mmCIF file of N, CA, C and O in Angstrom:
data_model
loop_
_atom_site.group_PDB
_atom_site.id
_atom_site.type_symbol
_atom_site.label_atom_id
_atom_site.label_comp_id
_atom_site.label_asym_id
_atom_site.label_seq_id
_atom_site.Cartn_x
_atom_site.Cartn_y
_atom_site.Cartn_z
ATOM 1 N N MET A 232 6.823 9.798 -5.293
ATOM 2 C CA MET A 232 5.712 10.191 -4.465
ATOM 3 C C MET A 232 5.128 8.942 -3.813
ATOM 4 O O MET A 232 4.918 7.947 -4.484
ATOM 5 N N GLU A 233 4.899 8.983 -2.526
ATOM 6 C CA GLU A 233 4.273 7.893 -1.799
ATOM 7 C C GLU A 233 2.888 8.314 -1.369
ATOM 8 O O GLU A 233 2.725 9.330 -0.703
ATOM 9 N N LEU A 234 1.892 7.525 -1.758
ATOM 10 C CA LEU A 234 0.511 7.788 -1.392
ATOM 11 C C LEU A 234 0.031 6.653 -0.506
ATOM 12 O O LEU A 234 0.019 5.497 -0.922
ATOM 13 N N VAL A 235 -0.353 6.987 0.719
ATOM 14 C CA VAL A 235 -0.731 5.995 1.713
ATOM 15 C C VAL A 235 -2.224 5.717 1.612
ATOM 16 O O VAL A 235 -3.035 6.638 1.528
ATOM 17 N N ASP A 236 -2.573 4.436 1.646
ATOM 18 C CA ASP A 236 -3.970 4.042 1.662
ATOM 19 C C ASP A 236 -4.544 4.335 3.046
ATOM 20 O O ASP A 236 -3.982 3.902 4.049
ATOM 21 N N ARG A 237 -5.634 5.056 3.112
ATOM 22 C CA ARG A 237 -6.237 5.398 4.405
ATOM 23 C C ARG A 237 -6.949 4.212 5.035
ATOM 24 O O ARG A 237 -7.265 4.246 6.210
ATOM 25 N N GLY A 238 -7.209 3.174 4.250
ATOM 26 C CA GLY A 238 -7.952 2.035 4.763
ATOM 27 C C GLY A 238 -7.096 0.944 5.374
ATOM 28 O O GLY A 238 -7.586 0.150 6.152
ATOM 29 N N LEU A 239 -5.809 0.881 5.030
ATOM 30 C CA LEU A 239 -4.958 -0.197 5.526
ATOM 31 C C LEU A 239 -3.566 0.336 5.835
ATOM 32 O O LEU A 239 -2.843 0.769 4.941
ATOM 33 N N ARG A 240 -3.214 0.297 7.094
ATOM 34 C CA ARG A 240 -1.920 0.814 7.546
ATOM 35 C C ARG A 240 -0.768 0.088 6.860
ATOM 36 O O ARG A 240 -0.724 -1.141 6.835
ATOM 37 N N GLY A 241 0.147 0.845 6.275
ATOM 38 C CA GLY A 241 1.325 0.293 5.649
ATOM 39 C C GLY A 241 1.217 0.109 4.147
ATOM 40 O O GLY A 241 2.224 -0.016 3.464
ATOM 41 N N LEU A 242 -0.015 0.072 3.615
ATOM 42 C CA LEU A 242 -0.189 -0.102 2.176
ATOM 43 C C LEU A 242 -0.036 1.245 1.493
ATOM 44 O O LEU A 242 -0.639 2.229 1.895
ATOM 45 N N MET A 243 0.805 1.286 0.471
ATOM 46 C CA MET A 243 1.014 2.542 -0.232
ATOM 47 C C MET A 243 1.243 2.311 -1.704
ATOM 48 O O MET A 243 1.615 1.228 -2.143
ATOM 49 N N LEU A 244 0.999 3.370 -2.438
ATOM 50 C CA LEU A 244 1.223 3.398 -3.868
ATOM 51 C C LEU A 244 2.417 4.305 -4.086
ATOM 52 O O LEU A 244 2.405 5.468 -3.686
ATOM 53 N N ILE A 245 3.470 3.775 -4.684
ATOM 54 C CA ILE A 245 4.684 4.560 -4.899
ATOM 55 C C ILE A 245 4.803 4.873 -6.373
ATOM 56 O O ILE A 245 4.856 3.975 -7.213
ATOM 57 N N LYS A 246 4.820 6.164 -6.659
ATOM 58 C CA LYS A 246 4.898 6.646 -8.035
ATOM 59 C C LYS A 246 6.250 7.325 -8.231
ATOM 60 O O LYS A 246 6.576 8.282 -7.558
ATOM 61 N N ARG A 247 7.013 6.804 -9.161
ATOM 62 C CA ARG A 247 8.321 7.363 -9.478
ATOM 63 C C ARG A 247 8.208 8.214 -10.739
ATOM 64 O O ARG A 247 7.378 7.944 -11.600
ATOM 65 N N LYS A 248 9.080 9.212 -10.871
ATOM 66 C CA LYS A 248 9.051 10.075 -12.052
ATOM 67 C C LYS A 248 9.229 9.286 -13.334
ATOM 68 O O LYS A 248 8.498 9.466 -14.294
ATOM 69 N N ASN A 249 10.233 8.436 -13.378
ATOM 70 C CA ASN A 249 10.580 7.728 -14.606
ATOM 71 C C ASN A 249 10.396 6.223 -14.479
ATOM 72 O O ASN A 249 11.167 5.452 -15.045
ATOM 73 N N GLY A 250 9.408 5.811 -13.751
ATOM 74 C CA GLY A 250 9.195 4.382 -13.577
ATOM 75 C C GLY A 250 7.738 4.070 -13.348
ATOM 76 O O GLY A 250 6.888 4.962 -13.321
ATOM 77 N N PRO A 251 7.442 2.785 -13.163
ATOM 78 C CA PRO A 251 6.054 2.381 -12.965
ATOM 79 C C PRO A 251 5.540 2.763 -11.577
ATOM 80 O O PRO A 251 6.321 3.029 -10.661
ATOM 81 N N THR A 252 4.239 2.754 -11.429
ATOM 82 C CA THR A 252 3.591 2.998 -10.150
ATOM 83 C C THR A 252 3.283 1.640 -9.535
ATOM 84 O O THR A 252 2.612 0.814 -10.150
ATOM 85 N N LYS A 253 3.795 1.395 -8.319
ATOM 86 C CA LYS A 253 3.689 0.075 -7.700
ATOM 87 C C LYS A 253 3.024 0.148 -6.336
ATOM 88 O O LYS A 253 3.173 1.123 -5.605
ATOM 89 N N TRP A 254 2.336 -0.951 -6.005
ATOM 90 C CA TRP A 254 1.792 -1.134 -4.667
ATOM 91 C C TRP A 254 2.868 -1.743 -3.773
ATOM 92 O O TRP A 254 3.551 -2.678 -4.173
ATOM 93 N N PHE A 255 2.982 -1.222 -2.551
ATOM 94 C CA PHE A 255 3.900 -1.776 -1.560
ATOM 95 C C PHE A 255 3.211 -1.834 -0.205
ATOM 96 O O PHE A 255 2.380 -0.989 0.115
ATOM 97 N N LEU A 256 3.597 -2.822 0.574
ATOM 98 C CA LEU A 256 3.214 -2.886 1.979
ATOM 99 C C LEU A 256 4.493 -2.769 2.775
ATOM 100 O O LEU A 256 5.429 -3.558 2.593
ATOM 101 N N LYS A 257 4.563 -1.773 3.640
ATOM 102 C CA LYS A 257 5.710 -1.608 4.524
ATOM 103 C C LYS A 257 5.262 -1.964 5.936
ATOM 104 O O LYS A 257 4.259 -1.442 6.425
ATOM 105 N N TYR A 258 6.022 -2.862 6.567
ATOM 106 C CA TYR A 258 5.673 -3.313 7.908
ATOM 107 C C TYR A 258 6.917 -3.797 8.637
ATOM 108 O O TYR A 258 7.983 -3.920 8.039
ATOM 109 N N GLN A 259 6.752 -4.060 9.927
ATOM 110 C CA GLN A 259 7.846 -4.579 10.732
ATOM 111 C C GLN A 259 7.530 -6.028 11.097
ATOM 112 O O GLN A 259 6.454 -6.320 11.628
ATOM 113 N N CYS A 260 8.451 -6.930 10.793
ATOM 114 C CA CYS A 260 8.270 -8.341 11.092
ATOM 115 C C CYS A 260 8.165 -8.529 12.610
ATOM 116 O O CYS A 260 9.022 -8.056 13.354
ATOM 117 N N PRO A 261 7.122 -9.203 13.093
ATOM 118 C CA PRO A 261 6.959 -9.362 14.542
ATOM 119 C C PRO A 261 7.999 -10.287 15.175
ATOM 120 O O PRO A 261 8.260 -10.177 16.365
ATOM 121 N N ARG A 262 8.598 -11.170 14.392
ATOM 122 C CA ARG A 262 9.590 -12.100 14.951
ATOM 123 C C ARG A 262 10.997 -11.516 14.984
ATOM 124 O O ARG A 262 11.712 -11.641 15.961
ATOM 125 N N THR A 263 11.405 -10.879 13.876
ATOM 126 C CA THR A 263 12.775 -10.373 13.770
ATOM 127 C C THR A 263 12.884 -8.878 14.041
ATOM 128 O O THR A 263 13.981 -8.364 14.192
ATOM 129 N N LEU A 264 11.761 -8.182 14.044
ATOM 130 C CA LEU A 264 11.669 -6.728 14.211
ATOM 131 C C LEU A 264 12.353 -5.961 13.079
ATOM 132 O O LEU A 264 12.648 -4.784 13.218
ATOM 133 N N GLN A 265 12.600 -6.641 11.959
ATOM 134 C CA GLN A 265 13.180 -5.976 10.798
ATOM 135 C C GLN A 265 12.067 -5.329 9.976
ATOM 136 O O GLN A 265 10.968 -5.875 9.863
ATOM 137 N N LYS A 266 12.398 -4.180 9.405
ATOM 138 C CA LYS A 266 11.443 -3.519 8.520
ATOM 139 C C LYS A 266 11.444 -4.240 7.179
ATOM 140 O O LYS A 266 12.500 -4.608 6.661
ATOM 141 N N ARG A 267 10.251 -4.436 6.643
ATOM 142 C CA ARG A 267 10.106 -5.127 5.368
ATOM 143 C C ARG A 267 9.234 -4.318 4.423
ATOM 144 O O ARG A 267 8.386 -3.546 4.854
ATOM 145 N N SER A 268 9.445 -4.547 3.147
ATOM 146 C CA SER A 268 8.656 -3.910 2.099
ATOM 147 C C SER A 268 8.352 -4.975 1.048
ATOM 148 O O SER A 268 9.275 -5.610 0.533
ATOM 149 N N VAL A 269 7.076 -5.189 0.763
ATOM 150 C CA VAL A 269 6.656 -6.207 -0.184
ATOM 151 C C VAL A 269 5.838 -5.541 -1.279
ATOM 152 O O VAL A 269 4.935 -4.747 -0.999
ATOM 153 N N SER A 270 6.146 -5.871 -2.529
ATOM 154 C CA SER A 270 5.407 -5.318 -3.665
ATOM 155 C C SER A 270 4.250 -6.234 -4.033
ATOM 156 O O SER A 270 4.371 -7.457 -3.989
ATOM 157 N N PHE A 271 3.131 -5.625 -4.409
ATOM 158 C CA PHE A 271 1.954 -6.378 -4.830
ATOM 159 C C PHE A 271 1.612 -6.137 -6.288
ATOM 160 O O PHE A 271 0.525 -6.463 -6.727
ATOM 161 N N GLY A 272 2.505 -5.539 -7.040
ATOM 162 C CA GLY A 272 2.280 -5.360 -8.465
ATOM 163 C C GLY A 272 2.127 -3.913 -8.867
ATOM 164 O O GLY A 272 2.246 -2.994 -8.066
ATOM 165 N N LEU A 273 1.871 -3.736 -10.149
ATOM 166 C CA LEU A 273 1.781 -2.408 -10.749
ATOM 167 C C LEU A 273 0.354 -1.883 -10.745
ATOM 168 O O LEU A 273 -0.599 -2.647 -10.943
ATOM 169 N N TYR A 274 0.220 -0.599 -10.526
ATOM 170 C CA TYR A 274 -1.043 0.090 -10.701
ATOM 171 C C TYR A 274 -1.068 0.610 -12.139
ATOM 172 O O TYR A 274 -0.054 1.104 -12.603
ATOM 173 N N PRO A 275 -2.127 0.477 -12.898
ATOM 174 C CA PRO A 275 -3.487 0.053 -12.548
ATOM 175 C C PRO A 275 -3.764 -1.426 -12.785
ATOM 176 O O PRO A 275 -4.899 -1.864 -12.637
ATOM 177 N N ASP A 276 -2.751 -2.224 -13.131
ATOM 178 C CA ASP A 276 -2.973 -3.658 -13.356
ATOM 179 C C ASP A 276 -3.554 -4.333 -12.117
ATOM 180 O O ASP A 276 -4.394 -5.223 -12.225
ATOM 181 N N VAL A 277 -3.070 -3.940 -10.943
ATOM 182 C CA VAL A 277 -3.588 -4.445 -9.671
ATOM 183 C C VAL A 277 -4.421 -3.330 -9.047
ATOM 184 O O VAL A 277 -3.881 -2.309 -8.634
ATOM 185 N N PRO A 278 -5.752 -3.502 -8.994
ATOM 186 C CA PRO A 278 -6.597 -2.454 -8.413
ATOM 187 C C PRO A 278 -6.477 -2.416 -6.893
ATOM 188 O O PRO A 278 -5.939 -3.336 -6.256
ATOM 189 N N LEU A 279 -6.987 -1.350 -6.302
ATOM 190 C CA LEU A 279 -6.911 -1.119 -4.860
ATOM 191 C C LEU A 279 -7.457 -2.297 -4.059
ATOM 192 O O LEU A 279 -6.817 -2.749 -3.107
ATOM 193 N N ASP A 280 -8.617 -2.812 -4.407
ATOM 194 C CA ASP A 280 -9.216 -3.878 -3.605
ATOM 195 C C ASP A 280 -8.356 -5.151 -3.612
ATOM 196 O O ASP A 280 -8.212 -5.810 -2.586
ATOM 197 N N ILE A 281 -7.724 -5.460 -4.734
ATOM 198 C CA ILE A 281 -6.855 -6.638 -4.800
ATOM 199 C C ILE A 281 -5.577 -6.405 -3.993
ATOM 200 O O ILE A 281 -5.124 -7.294 -3.263
ATOM 201 N N ALA A 282 -5.006 -5.224 -4.091
ATOM 202 C CA ALA A 282 -3.809 -4.902 -3.307
ATOM 203 C C ALA A 282 -4.109 -4.992 -1.816
ATOM 204 O O ALA A 282 -3.300 -5.522 -1.042
ATOM 205 N N ARG A 283 -5.274 -4.498 -1.396
ATOM 206 C CA ARG A 283 -5.666 -4.593 0.015
ATOM 207 C C ARG A 283 -5.812 -6.045 0.451
ATOM 208 O O ARG A 283 -5.365 -6.422 1.534
ATOM 209 N N GLN A 284 -6.471 -6.863 -0.380
ATOM 210 C CA GLN A 284 -6.662 -8.276 -0.037
ATOM 211 C C GLN A 284 -5.320 -8.979 0.132
ATOM 212 O O GLN A 284 -5.129 -9.733 1.093
ATOM 213 N N GLN A 285 -4.399 -8.739 -0.792
ATOM 214 C CA GLN A 285 -3.083 -9.372 -0.713
ATOM 215 C C GLN A 285 -2.323 -8.901 0.523
ATOM 216 O O GLN A 285 -1.676 -9.698 1.209
ATOM 217 N N ALA A 286 -2.405 -7.609 0.807
ATOM 218 C CA ALA A 286 -1.727 -7.058 1.984
ATOM 219 C C ALA A 286 -2.332 -7.616 3.274
ATOM 220 O O ALA A 286 -1.600 -7.985 4.196
ATOM 221 N N MET A 287 -3.656 -7.701 3.339
ATOM 222 C CA MET A 287 -4.313 -8.240 4.536
ATOM 223 C C MET A 287 -3.940 -9.703 4.755
ATOM 224 O O MET A 287 -3.720 -10.128 5.887
ATOM 225 N N GLN A 288 -3.836 -10.462 3.681
ATOM 226 C CA GLN A 288 -3.444 -11.861 3.795
ATOM 227 C C GLN A 288 -2.031 -11.979 4.374
ATOM 228 O O GLN A 288 -1.776 -12.794 5.262
ATOM 229 N N LEU A 289 -1.117 -11.162 3.882
ATOM 230 C CA LEU A 289 0.254 -11.182 4.389
ATOM 231 C C LEU A 289 0.310 -10.770 5.862
ATOM 232 O O LEU A 289 0.994 -11.404 6.670
ATOM 233 N N ILE A 290 -0.423 -9.740 6.226
ATOM 234 C CA ILE A 290 -0.439 -9.268 7.617
ATOM 235 C C ILE A 290 -0.977 -10.364 8.536
ATOM 236 O O ILE A 290 -0.420 -10.615 9.603
ATOM 237 N N ARG A 291 -2.046 -11.028 8.111
ATOM 238 C CA ARG A 291 -2.608 -12.108 8.938
ATOM 239 C C ARG A 291 -1.613 -13.258 9.089
ATOM 240 O O ARG A 291 -1.537 -13.875 10.150
ATOM 241 N N GLN A 292 -0.866 -13.559 8.034
ATOM 242 C CA GLN A 292 0.144 -14.620 8.124
ATOM 243 C C GLN A 292 1.256 -14.233 9.090
ATOM 244 O O GLN A 292 1.726 -15.057 9.873
ATOM 245 N N GLU A 293 1.689 -12.986 9.025
ATOM 246 C CA GLU A 293 2.808 -12.526 9.861
ATOM 247 C C GLU A 293 2.401 -12.306 11.318
ATOM 248 O O GLU A 293 3.131 -12.665 12.226
ATOM 249 N N TYR A 294 1.256 -11.675 11.535
ATOM 250 C CA TYR A 294 0.862 -11.245 12.879
ATOM 251 C C TYR A 294 -0.215 -12.101 13.515
ATOM 252 O O TYR A 294 -0.391 -12.073 14.713
ATOM 253 N N GLY A 295 -0.988 -12.788 12.709
ATOM 254 C CA GLY A 295 -2.144 -13.503 13.230
ATOM 255 C C GLY A 295 -3.345 -12.574 13.256
ATOM 256 O O GLY A 295 -3.207 -11.351 13.210
ATOM 257 N N ASP A 296 -4.513 -13.148 13.319
ATOM 258 C CA ASP A 296 -5.741 -12.349 13.267
ATOM 259 C C ASP A 296 -5.881 -11.393 14.443
ATOM 260 O O ASP A 296 -6.502 -10.347 14.331
ATOM 261 N N ASP A 297 -5.306 -11.715 15.594
ATOM 262 C CA ASP A 297 -5.445 -10.869 16.779
ATOM 263 C C ASP A 297 -4.815 -9.491 16.581
ATOM 264 O O ASP A 297 -5.309 -8.501 17.107
ATOM 265 N N GLN A 298 -3.719 -9.430 15.857
ATOM 266 C CA GLN A 298 -2.996 -8.177 15.702
ATOM 267 C C GLN A 298 -3.431 -7.387 14.469
ATOM 268 O O GLN A 298 -3.002 -6.260 14.265
ATOM 269 N N PHE A 299 -4.268 -7.982 13.633
ATOM 270 C CA PHE A 299 -4.678 -7.326 12.398
ATOM 271 C C PHE A 299 -5.574 -6.140 12.721
ATOM 272 O O PHE A 299 -6.536 -6.251 13.450
ATOM 273 N N GLU A 300 -5.219 -4.983 12.156
ATOM 274 C CA GLU A 300 -6.047 -3.807 12.429
ATOM 275 C C GLU A 300 -6.074 -2.889 11.216
ATOM 276 O O GLU A 300 -5.093 -2.717 10.520
ATOM 277 N N LEU A 301 -7.246 -2.353 10.952
ATOM 278 C CA LEU A 301 -7.399 -1.339 9.923
ATOM 279 C C LEU A 301 -7.403 0.012 10.613
ATOM 280 O O LEU A 301 -8.005 0.179 11.660
ATOM 281 N N MET A 302 -6.714 0.952 10.058
ATOM 282 C CA MET A 302 -6.718 2.279 10.657
ATOM 283 C C MET A 302 -6.494 3.337 9.593
ATOM 284 O O MET A 302 -5.980 3.063 8.522
ATOM 285 N N ASN A 303 -6.929 4.538 9.870
ATOM 286 C CA ASN A 303 -6.785 5.643 8.934
ATOM 287 C C ASN A 303 -5.430 6.299 9.080
ATOM 288 O O ASN A 303 -4.828 6.287 10.139
ATOM 289 N N SER A 304 -4.965 6.877 7.987
ATOM 290 C CA SER A 304 -3.702 7.599 7.963
ATOM 291 C C SER A 304 -3.984 9.038 7.559
ATOM 292 O O SER A 304 -4.820 9.285 6.704
ATOM 293 N N PRO A 305 -3.297 10.015 8.133
ATOM 294 C CA PRO A 305 -3.519 11.402 7.756
ATOM 295 C C PRO A 305 -2.872 11.775 6.429
ATOM 296 O O PRO A 305 -3.075 12.870 5.928
ATOM 297 N N ALA A 306 -2.098 10.865 5.829
ATOM 298 C CA ALA A 306 -1.394 11.165 4.578
ATOM 299 C C ALA A 306 -2.353 11.123 3.393
ATOM 300 O O ALA A 306 -3.528 10.806 3.535
ATOM 301 N N HIS A 307 -1.825 11.416 2.212
ATOM 302 C CA HIS A 307 -2.625 11.350 0.998
ATOM 303 C C HIS A 307 -3.162 9.950 0.814
ATOM 304 O O HIS A 307 -2.510 8.977 1.117
ATOM 305 N N SER A 308 -4.363 9.851 0.272
ATOM 306 C CA SER A 308 -4.948 8.546 0.033
ATOM 307 C C SER A 308 -4.848 8.165 -1.431
ATOM 308 O O SER A 308 -4.573 9.000 -2.290
ATOM 309 N N PHE A 309 -5.127 6.915 -1.702
ATOM 310 C CA PHE A 309 -5.174 6.439 -3.081
ATOM 311 C C PHE A 309 -6.231 7.222 -3.853
ATOM 312 O O PHE A 309 -6.038 7.550 -5.001
ATOM 313 N N HIS A 310 -7.331 7.538 -3.198
ATOM 314 C CA HIS A 310 -8.398 8.283 -3.872
ATOM 315 C C HIS A 310 -7.929 9.686 -4.256
ATOM 316 O O HIS A 310 -8.323 10.205 -5.286
ATOM 317 N N ASP A 311 -7.073 10.299 -3.455
ATOM 318 C CA ASP A 311 -6.501 11.597 -3.814
ATOM 319 C C ASP A 311 -5.671 11.455 -5.085
ATOM 320 O O ASP A 311 -5.707 12.295 -5.960
ATOM 321 N N PHE A 312 -4.938 10.356 -5.198
ATOM 322 C CA PHE A 312 -4.094 10.104 -6.360
ATOM 323 C C PHE A 312 -4.944 9.974 -7.620
ATOM 324 O O PHE A 312 -4.663 10.584 -8.632
ATOM 325 N N THR A 313 -6.017 9.186 -7.555
ATOM 326 C CA THR A 313 -6.828 8.992 -8.749
ATOM 327 C C THR A 313 -7.535 10.284 -9.141
ATOM 328 O O THR A 313 -7.696 10.562 -10.320
ATOM 329 N N ALA A 314 -7.918 11.084 -8.178
ATOM 330 C CA ALA A 314 -8.554 12.367 -8.493
ATOM 331 C C ALA A 314 -7.559 13.280 -9.213
ATOM 332 O O ALA A 314 -7.910 13.944 -10.177
ATOM 333 N N GLN A 315 -6.301 13.300 -8.765
ATOM 334 C CA GLN A 315 -5.294 14.110 -9.401
ATOM 335 C C GLN A 315 -5.028 13.626 -10.828
ATOM 336 O O GLN A 315 -4.875 14.426 -11.740
ATOM 337 N N GLU A 316 -4.994 12.321 -11.017
ATOM 338 C CA GLU A 316 -4.750 11.775 -12.349
ATOM 339 C C GLU A 316 -5.882 12.134 -13.301
ATOM 340 O O GLU A 316 -5.658 12.466 -14.445
ATOM 341 N N ASN A 317 -7.136 12.070 -12.813
ATOM 342 C CA ASN A 317 -8.273 12.389 -13.664
ATOM 343 C C ASN A 317 -8.302 13.852 -14.035
ATOM 344 O O ASN A 317 -8.614 14.201 -15.165
ATOM 345 N N VAL A 318 -7.958 14.720 -13.102
ATOM 346 C CA VAL A 318 -7.919 16.153 -13.391
ATOM 347 C C VAL A 318 -6.791 16.484 -14.356
ATOM 348 O O VAL A 318 -6.957 17.241 -15.285
ATOM 349 N N GLY A 319 -5.643 15.839 -14.148
ATOM 350 C CA GLY A 319 -4.475 16.127 -14.977
ATOM 351 C C GLY A 319 -4.491 15.432 -16.322
ATOM 352 O O GLY A 319 -3.654 15.693 -17.164
ATOM 353 N N GLY A 320 -5.432 14.540 -16.562
ATOM 354 C CA GLY A 320 -5.509 13.866 -17.836
ATOM 355 C C GLY A 320 -4.575 12.680 -17.969
ATOM 356 O O GLY A 320 -4.559 12.014 -18.984
ATOM 357 N N GLY A 321 -3.748 12.423 -16.935
ATOM 358 C CA GLY A 321 -2.914 11.229 -16.919
ATOM 359 C C GLY A 321 -1.662 11.308 -17.787
ATOM 360 O O GLY A 321 -0.883 10.399 -17.825
ATOM 361 N N GLY A 322 -1.431 12.377 -18.506
ATOM 362 C CA GLY A 322 -0.254 12.452 -19.356
ATOM 363 C C GLY A 322 0.569 13.667 -19.021
ATOM 364 O O GLY A 322 0.445 14.244 -17.972
ATOM 365 N N GLY A 323 1.426 14.034 -19.907
ATOM 366 C CA GLY A 323 2.138 15.309 -19.755
ATOM 367 C C GLY A 323 3.399 15.216 -18.956
ATOM 368 O O GLY A 323 4.025 14.186 -18.845
ATOM 369 N N GLY A 324 3.762 16.346 -18.340
ATOM 370 C CA GLY A 324 5.067 16.524 -17.706
ATOM 371 C C GLY A 324 5.217 15.867 -16.384
ATOM 372 O O GLY A 324 4.309 15.252 -15.850
ATOM 373 N N GLY A 325 6.411 16.006 -15.840
ATOM 374 C CA GLY A 325 6.751 15.392 -14.548
ATOM 375 C C GLY A 325 6.178 16.142 -13.403
ATOM 376 O O GLY A 325 5.536 17.166 -13.535
ATOM 377 N N GLY A 326 6.376 15.589 -12.196
ATOM 378 C CA GLY A 326 5.729 16.214 -11.090
ATOM 379 C C GLY A 326 6.574 16.397 -9.976
ATOM 380 O O GLY A 326 6.854 16.475 -9.001
#
């Protein structure tokens, strides 16, 4: 399951059935135009605000401050994920 952060384009939380939940930033390199994916660690060890800071730093390095933009995504948000985890109790069966 991929949950997109509504606050930062490209930042997502990827939850696998039989694996850890990780933060990733997916973006296109402005120089090579290659798609890239960078991990920022495991959730909940790395909280949302730290993942955003790390992602913003990488974006500024790659694109420069002029191209940096925050925008909303219509996909599920990180907050939707935490609400589901709290309702479900965080344990139990697969999804």
